[in-house]
Coordinates of N, CA and C in Angstrom, one line a residue:
M22 N -8.1 -1.2 -53.1 CA -9.2 -0.5 -53.2 C -8.9 0.7 -54.1
T23 N -9.8 1.1 -55.1 CA -9.6 2.2 -55.8 C -10.3 3.6 -55.1
I24 N -9.6 4.5 -54.9 CA -10.4 5.7 -54.2 C -10.9 6.5 -55.3
R25 N -12.0 6.7 -55.5 CA -12.7 7.6 -56.6 C -14.1 7.7 -56.5
D26 N -14.4 9.0 -56.8 CA -15.9 9.2 -56.6 C -16.7 8.5 -57.7
T27 N -18.0 8.0 -57.6 CA -18.7 7.3 -58.4 C -20.3 7.8 -58.4
P28 N -20.9 7.8 -59.8 CA -22.2 8.2 -59.7 C -23.2 7.3 -59.1
E29 N -24.2 7.9 -58.4 CA -25.0 7.2 -57.9 C -26.3 8.2 -57.7
Q30 N -27.7 7.6 -57.8 CA -28.7 8.3 -57.6 C -29.9 7.6 -56.8
W31 N -30.2 8.4 -55.6 CA -31.2 7.9 -54.7 C -32.6 8.2 -55.1
E32 N -33.5 7.5 -55.0 CA -35.0 7.6 -55.3 C -35.4 9.1 -54.8
V33 N -36.1 9.8 -55.8 CA -36.8 11.2 -55.3 C -38.1 11.0 -55.4
R34 N -38.8 11.0 -54.2 CA -40.4 10.8 -54.5 C -41.2 12.2 -55.0
A35 N -40.6 13.3 -54.6 CA -41.1 14.6 -55.0 C -40.1 15.7 -55.0
T36 N -40.2 16.7 -55.8 CA -39.4 17.9 -56.0 C -40.2 18.9 -56.2
S37 N -39.5 20.1 -55.6 CA -40.1 21.4 -55.9 C -38.9 22.6 -56.1
T38 N -39.3 23.6 -56.6 CA -38.5 24.9 -56.8 C -39.1 26.0 -56.0
P39 N -38.8 26.2 -54.7 CA -39.4 27.1 -54.1 C -38.8 28.7 -54.3
F40 N -37.7 28.6 -55.1 CA -37.0 29.9 -55.3 C -36.2 30.0 -56.6
R41 N -36.4 30.9 -57.7 CA -35.8 31.0 -58.7 C -35.1 32.1 -58.8
G42 N -33.7 32.4 -59.1 CA -33.1 33.6 -59.2 C -32.7 33.7 -60.6
A43 N -31.7 34.9 -60.9 CA -31.4 35.1 -62.2 C -30.5 33.9 -62.8
K44 N -29.6 33.4 -61.9 CA -28.8 32.4 -62.4 C -28.8 31.1 -61.6
T45 N -29.4 31.0 -60.7 CA -29.3 29.8 -59.7 C -30.8 29.7 -59.1
S46 N -31.2 28.7 -58.6 CA -32.4 28.3 -58.0 C -32.3 27.5 -56.8
V47 N -33.2 27.4 -55.9 CA -33.3 26.6 -54.8 C -34.2 25.4 -54.8
R48 N -34.0 24.2 -54.7 CA -34.7 22.9 -55.1 C -34.9 22.2 -53.8
T49 N -36.1 21.7 -53.7 CA -36.5 20.7 -52.5 C -36.8 19.3 -52.8
D50 N -36.0 18.4 -52.7 CA -36.4 17.0 -53.1 C -36.6 16.3 -51.8
E51 N -37.6 15.3 -51.9 CA -37.8 14.2 -50.9 C -37.2 12.9 -51.2
V52 N -36.0 12.7 -50.6 CA -35.1 11.6 -51.0 C -35.4 10.6 -50.0
V53 N -35.5 9.3 -50.7 CA -35.6 7.9 -49.9 C -34.3 7.5 -49.4
M54 N -34.2 7.3 -48.1 CA -32.9 7.0 -47.3 C -32.6 5.5 -47.6
P55 N -31.6 4.9 -46.9 CA -31.2 3.5 -47.2 C -32.3 2.8 -46.4
D56 N -32.8 3.2 -45.2 CA -33.8 2.5 -44.4 C -35.0 2.7 -44.9
G57 N -35.3 3.3 -46.0 CA -36.6 3.4 -46.3 C -37.5 4.7 -45.9
S58 N -36.8 5.4 -44.9 CA -37.6 6.7 -44.6 C -37.2 7.7 -45.8
V59 N -38.2 8.9 -45.5 CA -37.9 9.8 -46.6 C -37.3 11.2 -46.0
A60 N -36.7 12.0 -46.5 CA -36.0 13.1 -45.8 C -36.1 14.1 -46.9
G61 N -36.4 15.3 -46.3 CA -36.3 16.5 -47.5 C -34.7 17.2 -47.5
R62 N -34.4 17.4 -48.6 CA -33.2 17.9 -48.9 C -33.2 19.4 -49.7
D63 N -32.7 20.2 -49.2 CA -32.8 21.5 -49.9 C -31.4 21.9 -50.5
Y64 N -31.3 22.3 -51.6 CA -30.1 22.7 -52.3 C -30.1 23.6 -53.4
Q65 N -29.1 24.3 -53.6 CA -29.0 25.4 -54.6 C -28.6 24.8 -56.0
V66 N -29.3 24.9 -57.1 CA -29.1 24.3 -58.4 C -28.3 25.5 -58.9
H67 N -27.0 25.3 -59.6 CA -26.1 25.9 -60.1 C -25.7 25.6 -61.6
P68 N -25.5 26.4 -62.3 CA -25.0 25.9 -63.7 C -23.6 25.5 -64.1
G69 N -22.7 25.8 -62.9 CA -21.3 25.4 -63.0 C -20.5 26.6 -63.3
S70 N -19.1 26.2 -63.2 CA -18.3 27.4 -63.4 C -17.0 26.9 -63.8
V71 N -16.1 27.7 -64.2 CA -14.7 27.5 -64.6 C -13.9 28.6 -63.8
A72 N -12.7 28.3 -63.5 CA -11.7 29.1 -62.9 C -10.3 29.0 -63.8
V73 N -9.5 29.9 -63.7 CA -8.2 29.9 -64.4 C -6.9 30.3 -63.3
L74 N -6.3 29.4 -63.1 CA -5.0 29.6 -62.8 C -3.9 30.0 -63.7
A75 N -3.7 31.3 -64.0 CA -2.9 31.7 -64.9 C -1.4 32.0 -64.4
L76 N -0.6 31.2 -64.9 CA 0.9 31.3 -64.3 C 1.9 31.9 -65.4
D77 N 2.5 32.8 -64.9 CA 3.5 33.5 -66.0 C 5.0 32.9 -65.9
E78 N 5.9 33.6 -66.7 CA 7.1 33.0 -66.7 C 8.0 33.3 -65.6
E79 N 7.6 34.1 -64.6 CA 8.1 34.5 -63.4 C 7.7 33.5 -62.2
D80 N 6.8 32.5 -62.7 CA 6.1 31.8 -61.4 C 5.4 32.5 -60.5
R81 N 4.6 33.4 -61.3 CA 3.5 34.4 -60.5 C 2.1 34.0 -60.9
V82 N 1.0 34.1 -60.2 CA -0.3 33.7 -60.7 C -1.0 35.1 -60.6
L83 N -1.8 35.0 -61.7 CA -2.5 36.3 -61.9 C -3.9 36.2 -61.3
V84 N -3.9 37.2 -60.0 CA -5.2 37.1 -59.2 C -5.8 38.5 -59.1
I85 N -7.2 38.6 -58.9 CA -7.9 39.6 -58.9 C -8.5 39.9 -57.4
R86 N -8.8 40.9 -57.1 CA -9.4 41.4 -55.7 C -10.7 42.1 -56.0
Q87 N -11.8 41.2 -55.3 CA -13.0 41.6 -55.7 C -14.1 41.6 -54.3
Y88 N -14.9 42.5 -54.1 CA -15.9 42.6 -53.2 C -17.0 41.2 -53.3
R89 N -17.2 40.4 -52.3 CA -18.1 39.4 -52.4 C -19.1 39.6 -51.1
H90 N -20.4 40.0 -51.5 CA -21.5 40.4 -50.7 C -21.8 39.3 -49.7
P91 N -21.9 38.2 -49.8 CA -22.4 37.1 -48.9 C -21.3 37.0 -47.9
V92 N -20.1 37.0 -47.9 CA -19.2 37.1 -46.8 C -18.6 38.5 -46.4
R93 N -19.0 39.4 -47.0 CA -18.6 40.7 -46.6 C -17.4 40.9 -46.6
Q94 N -16.6 40.5 -47.4 CA -15.0 40.7 -47.6 C -14.6 40.9 -49.2
K95 N -13.5 41.6 -49.2 CA -13.0 41.6 -50.5 C -11.8 40.4 -50.6
L96 N -12.1 39.7 -51.4 CA -11.4 38.4 -51.6 C -10.4 38.4 -52.7
W97 N -9.2 38.0 -52.5 CA -8.1 37.6 -53.7 C -8.6 36.3 -54.2
E98 N -8.9 36.3 -55.6 CA -9.3 35.2 -56.3 C -8.7 35.0 -57.7
I99 N -8.8 33.9 -58.3 CA -8.2 33.8 -59.6 C -9.5 34.0 -60.6
P100 N -9.3 34.4 -61.8 CA -10.2 34.8 -62.6 C -11.3 33.4 -62.8
A101 N -12.6 33.8 -62.7 CA -13.5 32.7 -62.8 C -14.9 33.2 -63.3
G102 N -15.8 32.3 -63.8 CA -17.0 32.7 -64.1 C -18.0 31.5 -64.3
L103 N -19.3 31.8 -64.7 CA -20.3 30.9 -64.7 C -20.5 30.2 -66.2
L104 N -21.0 29.0 -66.2 CA -21.2 28.3 -67.4 C -22.5 28.7 -67.9
D105 N -22.7 29.9 -68.5 CA -24.1 30.7 -68.7 C -24.7 29.9 -69.9
V106 N -24.1 29.1 -70.6 CA -25.0 28.6 -71.5 C -24.9 26.8 -71.4
P107 N -26.0 26.3 -71.3 CA -26.1 24.8 -71.2 C -25.2 24.2 -72.2
G108 N -24.3 23.1 -71.6 CA -23.3 22.5 -72.5 C -22.3 23.4 -73.1
E109 N -22.1 24.5 -72.6 CA -21.0 25.4 -73.2 C -19.7 24.7 -73.0
N110 N -18.8 24.8 -74.0 CA -17.4 24.2 -73.6 C -16.7 24.8 -72.6
P111 N -16.2 24.3 -71.5 CA -15.6 25.1 -70.5 C -14.4 25.8 -70.9
L112 N -13.5 25.0 -71.6 CA -12.5 25.9 -72.2 C -12.7 27.2 -72.8
H113 N -13.8 27.1 -73.6 CA -14.0 28.5 -74.3 C -14.5 29.4 -73.3
A114 N -15.4 28.9 -72.2 CA -15.5 29.9 -71.2 C -14.4 30.4 -70.4
A115 N -13.5 29.6 -70.1 CA -12.4 29.9 -69.4 C -11.6 31.0 -70.2
R116 N -11.5 30.7 -71.4 CA -10.7 31.8 -72.4 C -11.3 33.2 -72.2
R117 N -12.7 33.2 -72.2 CA -13.4 34.4 -72.1 C -13.2 35.0 -70.7
E118 N -13.2 34.3 -69.6 CA -13.2 35.0 -68.4 C -11.8 35.5 -68.4
L119 N -10.8 34.8 -68.6 CA -9.2 35.4 -68.6 C -9.4 36.6 -69.3
Y120 N -10.0 36.7 -70.4 CA -10.0 37.9 -71.3 C -10.7 39.2 -70.8
E121 N -11.7 38.8 -70.3 CA -12.9 39.7 -69.7 C -12.2 40.3 -68.5
E122 N -11.7 39.5 -67.4 CA -11.2 40.0 -66.1 C -9.9 40.3 -66.0
A123 N -9.0 40.0 -67.0 CA -7.6 40.2 -66.9 C -7.0 40.9 -68.3
H124 N -7.7 40.9 -69.3 CA -7.2 41.1 -70.6 C -6.1 40.5 -71.0
V125 N -6.1 39.2 -70.9 CA -4.9 38.3 -71.0 C -5.3 37.0 -71.8
E126 N -4.4 36.7 -72.8 CA -4.6 35.3 -73.4 C -3.6 34.3 -72.9
A127 N -3.7 33.2 -73.2 CA -2.8 32.1 -72.8 C -2.7 31.1 -74.0
A128 N -1.4 30.6 -74.3 CA -1.3 29.7 -75.5 C -1.5 28.2 -75.0
D129 N -1.2 27.9 -73.6 CA -1.0 26.8 -73.2 C -2.1 26.4 -72.0
W130 N -3.0 25.4 -72.4 CA -4.0 25.4 -71.4 C -3.9 23.8 -71.0
R131 N -4.3 23.4 -69.5 CA -4.7 22.1 -69.2 C -5.6 22.2 -68.1
V132 N -6.2 20.9 -67.8 CA -7.1 20.8 -66.7 C -6.4 20.5 -65.4
L133 N -6.4 21.7 -64.6 CA -5.6 21.6 -63.2 C -6.4 20.4 -62.3
T134 N -7.8 20.7 -61.9 CA -8.4 19.8 -61.3 C -10.2 20.2 -61.4
D135 N -11.0 19.3 -61.1 CA -12.4 19.3 -61.2 C -12.9 19.4 -59.6
V136 N -13.8 20.1 -59.3 CA -14.3 20.2 -57.8 C -15.7 20.5 -57.6
Y137 N -16.4 19.8 -56.7 CA -17.7 20.4 -56.4 C -17.3 21.3 -55.2
T138 N -18.1 22.6 -55.4 CA -17.7 23.5 -54.2 C -18.2 23.3 -52.9
T139 N -19.6 22.9 -52.8 CA -20.1 22.7 -51.5 C -21.2 21.7 -51.7
P140 N -20.9 20.5 -52.0 CA -21.8 19.3 -52.4 C -22.9 19.0 -51.3
G141 N -22.8 19.4 -50.0 CA -23.8 19.3 -49.3 C -25.0 20.0 -49.3
G142 N -24.9 21.2 -50.2 CA -26.0 22.2 -50.3 C -25.8 22.8 -51.5
C143 N -25.1 22.4 -52.4 CA -25.1 22.9 -54.0 C -24.7 22.1 -54.9
D144 N -25.3 22.2 -56.0 CA -24.7 21.2 -57.0 C -23.6 22.0 -58.0
E145 N -23.0 22.8 -57.7 CA -21.9 23.7 -58.4 C -20.9 22.7 -58.7
A146 N -20.3 22.5 -59.7 CA -19.2 21.9 -60.2 C -18.3 22.9 -61.0
V147 N -17.0 23.0 -60.6 CA -16.0 24.0 -61.0 C -14.9 23.2 -61.6
R148 N -14.5 23.5 -62.7 CA -13.5 23.0 -63.6 C -12.1 24.1 -63.6
I149 N -11.0 23.9 -62.9 CA -10.0 24.8 -62.6 C -8.9 24.4 -63.7
F150 N -8.7 25.4 -64.7 CA -7.6 25.4 -65.7 C -6.4 25.8 -65.2
L151 N -5.1 25.3 -65.8 CA -3.8 25.9 -65.8 C -3.7 26.7 -67.0
A152 N -3.3 27.9 -67.1 CA -3.0 28.6 -68.3 C -1.7 29.1 -68.2
R153 N -0.9 28.9 -69.2 CA 0.6 29.5 -69.3 C 0.9 29.8 -70.6
N154 N 2.3 30.5 -70.8 CA 2.4 31.2 -71.8 C 1.3 32.6 -72.0
L155 N 1.5 33.5 -71.2 CA 0.5 34.4 -71.2 C 0.9 35.7 -72.0
S156 N 0.0 36.3 -72.6 CA 0.4 37.6 -73.3 C -0.9 38.3 -73.0
E157 N -0.5 39.7 -73.4 CA -1.8 40.8 -73.5 C -2.6 40.5 -74.6
A158 N -4.1 40.6 -74.2 CA -5.0 40.3 -75.2 C -4.9 41.5 -76.0
A159 N -5.3 41.1 -77.5 CA -5.5 42.4 -78.3 C -6.7 42.8 -78.3
G160 N -7.0 44.1 -78.8 CA -8.3 45.0 -78.6 C -8.4 45.7 -77.5
E161 N -9.7 46.3 -77.3 CA -10.0 46.9 -76.2 C -10.4 46.2 -75.0
R162 N -10.1 46.7 -73.7 CA -10.6 46.0 -72.5 C -12.1 45.8 -72.6
F163 N -12.3 44.8 -71.9 CA -13.8 44.4 -71.9 C -14.6 45.3 -70.8
A164 N -15.7 46.0 -71.0 CA -16.3 46.9 -70.1 C -16.8 46.0 -68.8
V165 N -16.5 46.5 -67.6 CA -16.9 45.7 -66.4 C -17.9 46.7 -65.7
E166 N -18.7 45.9 -65.0 CA -19.8 46.8 -64.0 C -20.0 45.9 -62.9
D167 N -20.8 46.7 -62.0 CA -21.2 46.1 -60.6 C -19.9 45.9 -59.8
E168 N -19.7 44.9 -59.2 CA -18.4 44.5 -58.3 C -17.3 44.5 -59.2
E169 N -17.5 44.1 -60.3 CA -16.3 44.0 -61.2 C -15.6 45.4 -61.6
A170 N -16.4 46.3 -61.4 CA -15.8 47.6 -61.7 C -14.8 48.2 -60.7
D171 N -14.8 47.5 -59.6 CA -13.9 47.6 -58.4 C -12.8 46.9 -58.4
M172 N -12.5 46.0 -59.1 CA -11.7 44.8 -59.1 C -10.2 45.5 -59.1
E173 N -9.3 44.7 -58.4 CA -7.6 45.1 -58.4 C -7.0 43.9 -59.2
L174 N -6.1 44.2 -59.9 CA -5.3 42.9 -60.6 C -4.1 43.0 -60.1
A175 N -3.4 41.7 -59.8 CA -2.0 41.6 -59.3 C -1.5 40.2 -59.8
R176 N 0.0 40.2 -59.9 CA 0.6 38.8 -60.1 C 1.3 38.7 -58.9
V177 N 1.2 37.6 -58.3 CA 1.6 37.0 -57.1 C 2.4 35.6 -57.1
P178 N 3.6 35.8 -56.6 CA 4.6 34.5 -56.4 C 3.8 33.4 -56.0
V179 N 3.8 32.2 -56.4 CA 3.2 31.0 -56.1 C 3.5 30.8 -54.6
A180 N 4.7 30.8 -54.3 CA 5.1 30.7 -52.7 C 4.4 31.7 -51.8
E181 N 4.3 32.9 -52.1 CA 3.4 33.8 -51.3 C 2.1 33.5 -51.3
L182 N 1.4 33.0 -52.4 CA 0.1 32.4 -52.2 C -0.2 31.2 -51.3
V183 N 0.9 30.3 -51.3 CA 0.8 29.2 -50.6 C 0.8 29.4 -49.2
R184 N 1.6 30.4 -48.8 CA 1.9 31.0 -47.5 C 0.6 31.5 -47.0
G185 N 0.0 32.3 -47.7 CA -1.3 33.1 -47.3 C -2.3 32.0 -47.2
V186 N -2.5 31.0 -48.1 CA -3.5 29.8 -47.9 C -3.4 29.4 -46.5
L187 N -2.1 28.9 -46.2 CA -1.8 28.2 -45.1 C -1.9 28.7 -43.7
A188 N -1.7 30.2 -43.9 CA -1.9 31.0 -42.8 C -3.3 31.6 -42.4
G189 N -4.3 31.1 -43.4 CA -5.7 31.5 -43.2 C -5.9 33.0 -43.7
E190 N -5.2 33.3 -44.5 CA -5.2 34.9 -45.0 C -5.8 34.9 -46.2
L191 N -6.0 33.8 -47.2 CA -6.7 33.7 -48.4 C -7.8 32.7 -48.4
H192 N -9.0 32.8 -48.9 CA -10.0 31.9 -48.6 C -10.9 31.6 -49.7
N193 N -10.6 32.2 -50.9 CA -11.5 32.0 -52.0 C -11.2 30.4 -52.5
N194 N -12.2 29.7 -52.6 CA -12.2 28.1 -52.8 C -11.3 27.8 -54.0
C195 N -11.4 28.5 -55.2 CA -10.8 28.3 -56.6 C -9.3 28.7 -56.3
L196 N -9.1 29.7 -55.8 CA -7.6 30.0 -55.6 C -6.9 29.3 -54.5
V197 N -7.6 28.6 -53.5 CA -7.0 27.8 -52.6 C -6.7 26.4 -53.0
V198 N -7.9 25.8 -53.9 CA -7.8 24.5 -54.4 C -6.8 24.6 -55.7
G199 N -6.7 25.6 -56.6 CA -6.0 25.8 -57.7 C -4.5 25.9 -57.3
V200 N -4.0 26.7 -56.5 CA -2.6 27.0 -56.0 C -2.3 25.6 -55.3
L201 N -2.9 24.8 -54.5 CA -2.3 23.9 -53.9 C -2.3 22.6 -54.8
S202 N -3.2 22.6 -55.9 CA -3.2 21.5 -57.0 C -1.9 21.8 -57.7
L203 N -1.6 23.0 -58.0 CA -0.4 23.4 -58.6 C 0.8 22.8 -58.0
V204 N 1.1 22.9 -56.8 CA 2.0 22.5 -56.1 C 2.1 21.2 -55.9
A205 N 0.9 20.5 -55.8 CA 1.0 19.0 -55.7 C 1.2 18.4 -57.2
A206 N 0.7 18.9 -58.1 CA 1.0 18.5 -59.5 C 2.6 18.6 -59.8
R207 N 3.2 19.8 -59.3 CA 4.7 19.7 -59.4 C 5.4 18.6 -58.9
Q208 N 4.9 18.3 -57.6 CA 5.6 17.4 -56.8 C 5.4 15.9 -57.1
G209 N 4.4 16.0 -57.8 CA 4.0 14.3 -58.4 C 4.5 14.2 -59.8
D210 N 3.7 14.0 -60.8 CA 4.2 13.6 -62.2 C 4.6 14.8 -63.1
G211 N 4.4 16.0 -62.7 CA 4.7 17.1 -63.5 C 3.5 17.8 -64.0
L212 N 3.7 19.2 -64.3 CA 2.5 19.8 -65.0 C 2.3 19.2 -66.4
E213 N 3.2 18.5 -67.0 CA 3.0 18.1 -68.4 C 2.3 16.9 -68.4
A214 N 2.0 16.4 -67.3 CA 1.2 15.1 -67.1 C -0.3 15.3 -66.7
L215 N -0.6 16.7 -66.4 CA -2.0 17.1 -66.3 C -2.7 16.6 -67.4
R216 N -4.0 16.6 -67.3 CA -5.1 16.2 -68.3 C -5.2 17.4 -69.3
P217 N -5.4 16.9 -70.6 CA -5.5 18.0 -71.7 C -6.9 18.9 -71.5
A218 N -6.8 20.0 -72.1 CA -7.9 21.0 -71.7 C -9.3 20.5 -72.1
G219 N -9.3 19.7 -73.2 CA -10.6 19.3 -73.6 C -11.0 17.8 -73.0
A220 N -10.3 17.7 -71.9 CA -10.7 16.3 -71.1 C -12.2 16.2 -70.6
P221 N -12.8 15.1 -70.7 CA -14.2 15.0 -70.3 C -14.4 15.4 -69.1
W222 N -15.8 15.8 -68.9 CA -16.2 16.4 -67.5 C -17.5 15.8 -67.3
P223 N -17.5 14.8 -66.7 CA -18.9 14.2 -66.4 C -19.8 15.0 -65.8
A224 N -19.4 15.9 -64.9 CA -20.3 16.6 -64.0 C -20.9 17.7 -64.9
R225 N -20.5 18.1 -65.8 CA -20.8 19.1 -66.7 C -20.6 18.7 -68.2
P226 N -21.2 17.8 -69.0 CA -21.1 17.4 -70.2 C -21.1 18.6 -71.0
F227 N -20.3 18.5 -72.1 CA -20.1 19.7 -73.2 C -19.6 19.1 -74.5
A228 N -19.8 20.0 -75.5 CA -19.6 19.8 -76.8 C -18.2 20.1 -77.2
S229 N -17.6 19.5 -78.0 CA -16.1 19.8 -78.4 C -16.0 20.9 -79.2

């Protein structure tokens, strides 16, 4: 038996959007269940995101510390951002986020993993890239605002991040998934076997 996720669409009898925000909305679908009954399902409609696990030559990961109001915590995270434009190439978005949040460029890009963050209540899909061969970006730093104006930057050894994840000290989804995926890839076929940066992404189709 092959263990893999597969596309499927159950019948939707009715749909409405009771809330629309600046970037996301909430949708209510009336979904036909296998026994023929109809059940309401509320979920957040999300444009999708990209995240970047930027790894330097000293085996350190570039991380940022940022206030996240919904959980009332400052979290250590990897650079990430929304796919603001429908159909936007995720690699282009990832390069932009790495530049804007850390003023860093990378010469080597690969897809580390693709995830749905909370598929029971949100359709957000995230592509996490591995970026290597880092260098300081040219030009002036990007002007930040709001929560990003209070961000801290650090480079932390992979082993220290793994320890923090397993100790329950680090909680950001993309950081946890990215770091543990990096370790798994190294223990498996190696980083060179990862998918190319332009690999298809059915969850969020894009132009090359």
